[in-house]
Amino acid sequence: MSDLASMDAAGRTAPVLDLDPFADAVLESPFEMHAALRAAGPVGWLSKYGVYVMGRHKDILPALKDWETFSSTGGSGLADIRKPDAWRPGSPIVEVDPPQHTKVRTALQRILSPAVIRQWRQDFEIEAERLADEVVAKGSFCGVTDFAETFVSTTFPTALGLADSPQRRDNLFLLGALNFDGQGPRNARYEATQRKADEIWDWYLDSMKREAMLPGGFGEKIFQAADAGEIDPEIAPLLVRSFLRGGLDTTSSMISAALWYLAQDPAQWQLLRDDPTRVRGALDEAMRLETPIQNVCRQTMRGVEIDGTTVPFDSKILIILASANRDPERWENPDRFDVMRQTMGHLALGNGVHMCIGQMIARLEGEVLLKALVSRVSALKLTGEPTRALNNNLRSLATLPLSITAG
Amino acid sequence: MPTITFVRPDGERIAVEAGNTESVMLAAVGRQVAGILGECGGSMTCATCHVFVAPEWLDRLPPMSAAEDELLDATATERGHNSRLSCQIPLSEALDGLVVELPEMQI
Ligand code: HEM
Ligand code: FES
């Protein structure tokens, strides 16, 4: 495979990189690897996995916009899902290109219209206030398990229309972990998650069925869009699946990252106290720094020159969004958390035709939860070192010990 | 470089040099014009870049797509006959002097 990288028609080579984005140490702290990647050039060759890799903002942004060259049909992970050894049906939204993509996206955008999302605001606020009262009463709590995950796993599945049950929360986080582990290599981490998920497979399959969708939720609307002929009936459950698997962990990762940064810098917390409308900016800044979905993949539909290096036709490229989000060529003081920063152009939600369609729900959830805390808490403190949950593609905290001063 | 004037609901006028940005939304966000959020960066998901276009400019803008028309039904401040999503208005010299009003709410 590595001969692919060794030379292109013009004799230019992508540097061979002996890096492993999926090693434990790199997942704990990927920043050194990002810097090495950006220094190596616009595109490199990851010899361990036999794929190309990109890490510079100025090269990644145009690639994400150019779906004709950088196709999503090869699959969102490292494996090329069109090839016999890794074949699986693609996701009808994130793993298709226009014009099919346009049709499905249009229907989904209608279902996730800002007007529909706004109708959930009050419900979300009530839950946010209940939960904020609870942690304020406790005084110290875990920002991940007692707060961000509790909130997201209560509000989001309910908005989707998935009935509550004792196992709902744990099962959904397990499916999220599987989704994102599955976008990496078939390593031990993935195998272990798949084994755990096997035990809840029936629950999973049942959860995307029409019968599982309570009236009034997004899920029901997806099936109604199929009734109306806007999408093919067989893809409706697959769209519900993409919500089940992609909407929880990402949002809670964003929220817990925001709390972590805010707990480290009282001046930033004060900025939110002074003007709570800054909360949405704070969430985007947390998304930029954390980049819950670290990587997306694309497949080249032609030989393409990226900033002077040619990548051959039909190559898989691992696009490291997290690296672009801290690229010093794009961001001043890239590692600094600043709620006042102009964050437009961060790539945590992707870009181009596949840019996250769930972002307004994620923002609403984060906004109401942080605002509920901001209005009750004068000081937020870190009381220990947070720990990370390692996953092949999802970056998130596992624990975040916090204490608060009410006021 | 086209100059664009944003009129706040209280009547305050903010004139910005649009520079080399691609859309009216990006010009506003780049100059920190409060009242244009542009949260989805122009991917037509958020409707937080809603503006009311001054009547004399309405016909001089490129026509709106069906998708823009539909998303305008979901704005936080109810749309008017002269509503547009500013991320869908590409910038050009021809827009020099454009005047748009900002809505009360974008979220
Ligand atoms: C902070 C939270 C979130 C982050 C960081 C995030 C990130 C992303 C990214 C990076 C993509 C682009 C994938 C690509 O280009 O290949 C994407 C697409 C997508 N996201 Fe999100 N997401 C979040 C929340 C959500 C939520 C809450 C939902 C469900 C409502 C959701 C549903 C989707 C869907 C369906 C797509 C595919 C869109 C398309 O292909 O057109 N996401 N997301
Ligand atoms: S910026 Fe989101 S719709 Fe215009």
XYZ file of C-alpha atoms and ligand atoms in Angstrom:
561
model
C 0.000 0.000 0.000
C 2.726 2.466 0.865
C 3.855 2.660 -2.773
C 0.720 4.753 -3.271
C 2.387 7.387 -1.183
C 5.849 7.040 -2.480
C 5.432 9.084 -5.595
C 2.852 10.864 -7.699
C 2.950 11.669 -11.375
C 4.928 14.826 -10.806
C 7.342 13.049 -8.511
C 6.166 14.800 -5.371
C 5.691 12.726 -2.313
C 3.528 12.968 0.726
C 5.821 12.497 3.710
C 5.492 9.121 5.385
C 4.470 9.688 8.993
C 5.085 7.159 11.700
C 2.304 8.494 13.906
C -0.627 6.709 15.525
C -3.654 8.932 16.115
C -5.378 6.035 17.921
C -2.717 5.160 20.497
C -3.774 5.693 24.127
C -1.121 8.328 24.779
C -2.144 10.304 21.697
C -5.832 10.101 22.595
C -4.983 11.416 26.071
C -3.111 14.347 24.552
C -3.079 14.646 20.759
C -1.537 18.100 20.526
C 2.060 17.097 19.930
C 0.943 14.805 17.131
C -1.137 17.615 15.624
C 1.880 19.910 15.595
C 4.033 17.238 13.934
C 1.352 16.685 11.335
C 0.976 20.360 10.495
C 4.753 20.752 10.310
C 5.075 17.771 7.945
C 3.046 19.433 5.188
C -0.450 19.821 3.786
C -0.923 16.070 3.597
C 0.983 13.084 4.941
C 0.840 9.319 4.650
C 0.003 7.387 7.808
C 1.994 4.242 7.179
C 0.468 2.327 10.085
C -3.038 2.582 8.640
C -2.389 3.069 4.927
C -4.336 6.322 4.657
C -3.508 9.937 3.948
C -3.880 12.494 6.708
C -4.431 16.270 6.859
C -4.009 18.661 9.778
C -3.768 22.265 8.513
C -6.786 24.543 8.675
C -6.068 26.237 5.361
C -6.041 22.914 3.488
C -8.849 21.196 5.380
C -11.475 23.914 5.002
C -11.462 23.920 1.168
C -11.377 20.110 1.129
C -14.534 19.922 3.243
C -16.252 22.349 0.888
C -15.281 20.352 -2.224
C -17.497 17.273 -1.933
C -17.018 16.438 -5.618
C -13.331 15.745 -5.050
C -13.488 14.720 -1.405
C -16.429 12.331 -1.314
C -18.151 10.960 1.768
C -19.191 7.731 0.023
C -16.102 5.859 1.204
C -17.452 6.031 4.731
C -16.988 8.211 7.773
C -14.237 6.023 9.213
C -10.849 4.636 8.247
C -12.224 1.641 6.356
C -13.456 2.070 2.768
C -17.002 0.751 3.130
C -17.334 0.185 -0.624
C -14.583 -2.433 -0.661
C -15.468 -6.118 -0.137
C -13.379 -6.533 3.020
C -15.104 -3.655 4.815
C -18.420 -3.481 2.993
C -21.436 -2.160 4.834
C -24.347 -0.014 3.710
C -23.522 3.666 4.159
C -25.417 6.105 6.330
C -28.100 7.719 4.137
C -27.051 11.182 5.300
C -23.421 11.414 6.264
C -22.069 8.852 3.803
C -23.719 10.043 0.605
C -22.908 12.906 -1.758
C -25.245 15.275 -3.607
C -27.694 14.922 -5.279
C -28.937 12.061 -3.018
C -27.569 13.866 -0.001
C -29.418 17.056 -0.887
C -32.765 15.308 -0.867
C -32.290 13.649 2.505
C -30.698 16.735 4.020
C -33.612 18.911 2.890
C -36.103 16.597 4.565
C -34.037 16.380 7.740
C -33.474 20.136 7.834
C -37.242 20.578 7.777
C -37.564 18.235 10.763
C -34.736 19.984 12.606
C -35.909 23.449 11.669
C -34.928 26.163 14.176
C -38.648 26.815 14.718
C -39.229 23.201 15.756
C -36.154 23.212 17.975
C -37.299 26.407 19.660
C -40.424 24.572 20.827
C -38.209 22.415 23.039
C -36.609 25.375 24.786
C -39.048 25.546 27.665
C -38.895 21.824 28.422
C -35.106 21.940 28.319
C -35.029 24.985 30.593
C -37.197 23.314 33.206
C -34.904 20.301 33.289
C -31.789 22.541 33.333
C -33.085 24.469 36.310
C -34.015 21.325 38.177
C -30.559 19.873 37.619
C -28.759 23.124 38.444
C -30.681 23.336 41.747
C -29.632 19.775 42.463
C -25.886 20.362 41.961
C -25.992 23.672 43.807
C -27.547 21.847 46.775
C -24.774 19.260 46.622
C -22.008 21.862 46.474
C -19.575 19.509 44.802
C -20.328 17.198 41.910
C -18.986 15.558 38.764
C -19.465 17.885 35.792
C -19.735 14.907 33.443
C -21.810 12.188 35.116
C -23.892 14.334 37.494
C -24.427 17.195 35.104
C -23.622 17.197 31.367
C -24.474 13.541 30.716
C -27.499 13.566 32.989
C -28.909 16.563 31.196
C -28.240 15.415 27.656
C -29.467 11.876 28.267
C -32.688 13.233 29.755
C -33.525 15.937 27.232
C -32.273 14.666 23.875
C -33.788 11.149 23.747
C -37.058 12.630 24.945
C -37.016 15.187 22.117
C -36.282 12.321 19.752
C -39.279 10.488 21.175
C -37.531 7.489 22.688
C -39.408 6.278 25.763
C -37.493 6.403 29.026
C -36.391 3.169 30.644
C -33.852 2.223 33.319
C -31.304 1.228 30.676
C -31.866 4.083 28.228
C -29.028 6.311 29.398
C -26.305 3.666 29.620
C -27.356 2.013 26.387
C -27.295 5.260 24.433
C -23.843 6.193 25.674
C -22.622 2.720 24.794
C -24.030 3.065 21.267
C -22.365 6.446 20.958
C -19.048 4.959 22.028
C -19.495 2.180 19.475
C -20.323 4.620 16.706
C -17.184 6.656 17.269
C -14.863 3.751 18.100
C -16.060 2.236 14.833
C -14.714 5.205 12.880
C -11.186 4.283 13.888
C -9.201 1.094 13.230
C -10.406 -2.353 14.271
C -8.272 -2.181 17.424
C -8.761 -3.685 20.877
C -10.668 -0.599 22.011
C -13.209 -1.048 19.242
C -13.483 -4.816 19.790
C -14.175 -4.344 23.499
C -16.889 -1.773 22.835
C -18.471 -3.970 20.159
C -18.587 -6.901 22.597
C -20.404 -4.787 25.165
C -22.772 -3.461 22.535
C -23.582 -6.991 21.347
C -25.405 -7.505 24.643
C -27.849 -4.683 23.942
C -28.208 -5.256 20.214
C -31.910 -6.144 20.351
C -32.667 -2.999 22.335
C -30.704 -1.016 19.768
C -32.535 -2.477 16.780
C -35.898 -1.907 18.475
C -35.019 1.700 19.316
C -34.857 2.837 15.725
C -38.212 1.364 14.761
C -41.291 3.406 14.178
C -43.106 1.750 17.079
C -40.430 3.047 19.437
C -41.098 6.697 18.592
C -43.406 8.569 20.953
C -45.697 11.170 19.374
C -44.338 14.705 19.052
C -40.653 13.883 18.780
C -38.175 14.238 15.942
C -38.239 10.480 15.359
C -41.931 10.435 14.563
C -41.419 13.316 12.136
C -38.751 11.339 10.293
C -41.217 8.505 9.679
C -43.876 11.019 8.647
C -41.444 12.469 6.106
C -41.219 8.979 4.643
C -45.031 8.743 4.550
C -45.087 12.020 2.644
C -42.607 10.653 0.102
C -39.856 13.112 1.045
C -37.444 10.284 1.839
C -37.420 6.565 1.082
C -39.179 4.545 3.806
C -36.204 2.262 4.368
C -33.906 5.107 5.337
C -36.180 6.523 8.062
C -34.921 4.114 10.772
C -31.350 4.758 9.632
C -31.817 8.467 10.189
C -33.200 7.796 13.662
C -30.107 5.665 14.176
C -27.806 8.534 13.281
C -29.479 10.632 15.992
C -29.251 7.808 18.539
C -25.580 7.298 17.830
C -24.313 10.788 17.131
C -26.293 13.270 19.170
C -25.560 12.506 22.828
C -21.867 12.056 23.473
C -20.957 14.948 21.202
C -23.200 17.381 23.021
C -22.199 16.278 26.497
C -18.531 16.441 25.486
C -19.008 20.058 24.429
C -20.760 20.939 27.696
C -18.276 19.252 29.992
C -15.355 20.781 28.095
C -16.913 24.228 28.535
C -17.275 23.620 32.280
C -13.691 22.442 32.506
C -12.300 25.553 30.826
C -14.582 27.842 32.787
C -13.596 26.227 36.093
C -9.962 26.954 35.315
C -10.456 30.651 34.666
C -12.699 32.689 37.015
C -12.401 35.754 34.752
C -14.094 33.812 31.946
C -16.869 32.710 34.303
C -17.332 36.332 35.311
C -17.705 37.326 31.647
C -20.671 34.950 31.439
C -22.094 36.262 34.720
C -21.865 39.811 33.348
C -23.689 38.875 30.175
C -25.219 35.396 29.921
C -25.843 35.830 26.177
C -22.105 35.077 25.896
C -22.852 31.460 26.772
C -23.377 30.465 23.141
C -20.000 31.915 22.191
C -18.436 30.043 25.105
C -19.882 26.797 23.766
C -18.416 27.356 20.312
C -15.062 28.130 21.886
C -15.281 24.908 23.917
C -16.183 23.011 20.736
C -13.155 24.488 18.990
C -10.737 23.460 21.734
C -12.242 20.055 22.500
C -13.438 19.083 19.003
C -15.734 16.257 20.208
C -15.508 14.533 16.806
C -11.757 14.633 16.230
C -11.664 13.367 12.642
C -13.771 12.920 9.546
C -12.782 10.878 6.499
C -13.117 11.548 2.794
C -12.335 9.552 -0.353
C -10.673 11.207 -3.363
C -12.754 11.003 -6.519
C -9.790 12.089 -8.694
C -6.093 12.641 -8.323
C -5.903 15.956 -6.512
C -3.144 18.371 -5.679
C -3.333 19.679 -2.143
C -1.044 22.659 -1.688
C 1.608 21.101 -3.925
C 1.301 17.447 -2.880
C -0.683 15.115 -5.097
C -3.022 12.544 -3.598
C -4.024 9.806 -6.038
C -7.564 8.918 -7.084
C -9.540 6.730 -4.655
C -7.470 7.446 -1.563
C -8.858 7.630 1.940
C -7.927 10.801 3.790
C -8.171 11.156 7.550
C -9.032 14.815 8.145
C -8.063 15.872 11.637
C -10.535 18.611 12.537
C -9.038 18.922 16.008
C -5.674 19.881 14.544
C -7.198 22.580 12.330
C -9.018 23.954 15.364
C -5.723 24.743 17.103
C -3.663 25.582 14.035
C -1.544 28.610 15.042
C -1.663 29.836 11.440
C -5.397 30.276 11.797
C -5.909 31.078 15.492
C -4.201 33.599 17.698
C -3.194 31.954 21.005
C -4.805 28.764 19.728
C -4.762 26.949 23.065
C -6.341 29.769 25.017
C -10.025 29.548 25.997
C -11.621 32.928 25.366
C -15.392 33.286 25.429
C -15.053 36.565 23.516
C -13.175 34.986 20.607
C -14.625 35.197 17.104
C -14.909 31.439 16.547
C -16.472 31.442 13.092
C -14.456 29.045 10.948
C -13.800 26.421 13.631
C -14.349 22.970 12.202
C -15.779 21.063 15.180
C -19.105 20.836 13.337
C -17.470 20.121 9.986
C -18.048 22.374 6.992
C -19.603 22.235 3.552
C -22.677 20.191 2.683
C -22.318 17.783 5.626
C -21.881 20.424 8.304
C -23.643 19.248 11.447
C -27.388 19.405 11.069
C -27.971 18.856 14.805
C -25.970 21.866 15.923
C -28.963 23.994 16.932
C -30.149 21.311 19.336
C -26.660 20.919 20.743
C -26.422 24.682 21.201
C -29.839 24.911 22.823
C -28.981 22.151 25.287
C -25.649 23.736 26.164
C -27.111 27.217 26.408
C -29.946 26.456 28.802
C -27.795 24.250 31.023
C -24.898 26.686 31.332
C -27.230 29.627 31.830
C -28.980 27.820 34.669
C -25.602 27.384 36.367
C -24.354 30.892 35.602
C -27.416 32.426 37.244
C -26.935 30.406 40.456
C -23.195 30.149 40.891
C -20.715 32.932 41.611
C -17.628 30.726 41.486
C -16.903 27.390 39.847
C -13.820 25.471 41.025
C -11.924 22.413 39.888
C -11.346 20.153 42.911
C -9.145 17.535 41.239
C -7.727 16.381 37.931
C -10.366 15.464 35.370
C -9.997 12.125 33.571
C -10.669 11.255 29.938
C -12.795 8.546 28.359
C -10.643 7.221 25.520
C -12.436 6.553 22.243
C -11.124 6.196 18.689
C -12.854 9.352 17.475
C -14.831 10.979 20.272
C -12.881 13.209 22.619
C -14.565 13.644 25.960
C -14.019 13.803 29.689
C -15.008 10.853 31.860
C -14.911 12.757 35.139
C -14.693 16.423 36.085
C -14.674 17.093 39.839
C -16.177 20.502 40.520
C -17.305 22.563 43.460
C -19.396 25.693 43.389
C -20.105 28.752 45.452
C -23.764 29.682 45.259
C -24.651 33.306 44.650
C -14.991 47.508 -1.219
C -18.746 47.722 -0.749
C -20.109 49.496 2.294
C -23.137 47.932 3.955
C -25.343 49.603 6.526
C -27.029 47.586 9.264
C -29.908 49.311 11.035
C -30.620 48.117 14.542
C -34.205 47.821 15.818
C -33.644 51.019 17.864
C -32.695 52.890 14.686
C -28.929 52.995 15.212
C -27.067 52.664 11.920
C -23.845 50.698 11.648
C -21.931 51.094 8.385
C -19.237 48.517 7.674
C -16.595 48.173 4.984
C -17.348 44.664 3.803
C -13.801 43.843 2.717
C -13.192 40.614 0.850
C -15.729 38.470 2.652
C -18.029 36.193 0.685
C -21.420 37.172 2.075
C -23.273 39.899 3.929
C -23.428 37.574 6.960
C -19.640 37.131 6.998
C -19.116 40.874 6.605
C -21.303 41.510 9.656
C -19.773 38.782 11.794
C -16.253 39.840 10.847
C -17.005 43.384 12.000
C -18.765 42.147 15.160
C -22.117 43.617 14.209
C -24.237 42.447 17.169
C -27.529 41.157 15.859
C -26.147 38.905 13.126
C -25.041 35.608 14.641
C -24.502 33.391 11.623
C -24.068 30.405 13.920
C -24.022 27.760 11.208
C -21.459 29.644 9.155
C -23.740 29.844 6.145
C -24.680 26.164 5.889
C -28.389 27.076 6.087
C -29.155 25.332 9.327
C -29.567 28.121 11.881
C -31.561 31.103 10.485
C -29.603 33.384 12.866
C -28.475 35.683 10.038
C -31.960 37.003 9.245
C -32.236 40.578 7.870
C -34.930 42.824 6.413
C -33.703 44.329 3.170
C -34.435 47.997 2.410
C -37.195 47.981 -0.226
C -35.155 49.714 -2.920
C -32.554 46.939 -2.694
C -34.866 43.963 -2.767
C -34.915 43.485 -6.528
C -31.209 44.054 -6.874
C -30.266 40.981 -4.859
C -29.853 37.523 -6.361
C -33.101 35.546 -6.086
C -33.645 33.291 -3.109
C -33.497 29.516 -3.316
C -36.354 27.286 -2.186
C -34.228 26.207 0.779
C -33.688 29.792 1.903
C -37.376 30.512 1.515
C -38.232 27.536 3.687
C -35.695 28.368 6.396
C -37.047 31.921 6.540
C -40.267 30.399 7.856
C -38.286 29.328 10.933
C -36.730 32.640 11.978
C -36.983 33.828 15.610
C -38.437 37.166 14.509
C -41.251 36.570 12.090
C -40.297 37.097 8.475
C -41.581 39.955 6.361
C -41.957 40.352 2.592
C -38.394 41.728 2.523
C -36.706 39.061 4.651
C -33.504 37.365 3.541
C -30.826 35.196 5.116
C -27.732 37.328 4.920
C -25.491 34.284 4.456
C -27.225 33.780 1.125
C -26.426 37.266 -0.160
C -23.037 37.081 -1.874
C -20.999 40.257 -1.669
C -20.062 42.213 -4.731
C -19.268 45.792 -5.689
C -22.837 46.048 -6.912
C -23.974 45.883 -3.290
C -22.164 49.089 -2.336
C -24.658 51.092 -0.281
C -26.886 48.153 0.674
C -29.080 48.831 3.710
C -30.541 46.029 5.819
C -32.478 46.127 9.077
C -31.711 43.759 11.933
C -34.531 41.807 13.576
C -35.318 41.988 17.302
C -34.245 38.405 17.875
C -32.154 35.801 16.071
C -32.531 32.862 18.476
C -21.585 19.549 19.947
C -22.234 18.535 19.431
C -21.975 18.011 18.044
C -20.812 17.964 17.329
C -19.433 18.435 17.759
C -21.132 17.392 16.027
C -20.214 17.239 14.998
C -20.550 16.898 13.699
C -19.643 16.877 12.585
C -18.143 17.168 12.650
C -20.342 16.527 11.478
C -19.804 16.413 10.037
C -19.460 15.004 9.645
C -18.778 14.949 8.285
O -18.522 15.985 7.658
O -18.460 13.836 7.829
C -21.706 16.312 11.894
C -22.735 15.916 11.074
C -23.968 15.487 11.534
N -24.459 15.610 12.827
Fe -23.497 16.450 14.393
N -22.462 17.077 16.000
C -23.019 17.437 17.212
C -24.348 17.283 17.592
C -25.296 16.645 16.845
C -26.656 16.363 17.282
C -27.263 16.791 18.611
C -27.254 15.657 16.269
C -28.661 15.124 16.189
C -29.703 15.882 16.172
C -26.303 15.539 15.185
C -26.536 14.944 13.974
C -25.706 15.031 12.874
C -26.040 14.511 11.561
C -27.331 13.789 11.177
C -24.951 14.806 10.724
C -24.807 14.491 9.232
C -25.173 15.701 8.426
C -24.916 15.524 6.933
O -24.182 14.608 6.546
O -25.467 16.298 6.146
N -25.128 16.138 15.574
N -21.814 16.548 13.256
S -25.697 31.636 8.829
Fe -26.967 29.967 9.378
S -28.600 30.191 7.970
Fe -27.337 31.898 7.515
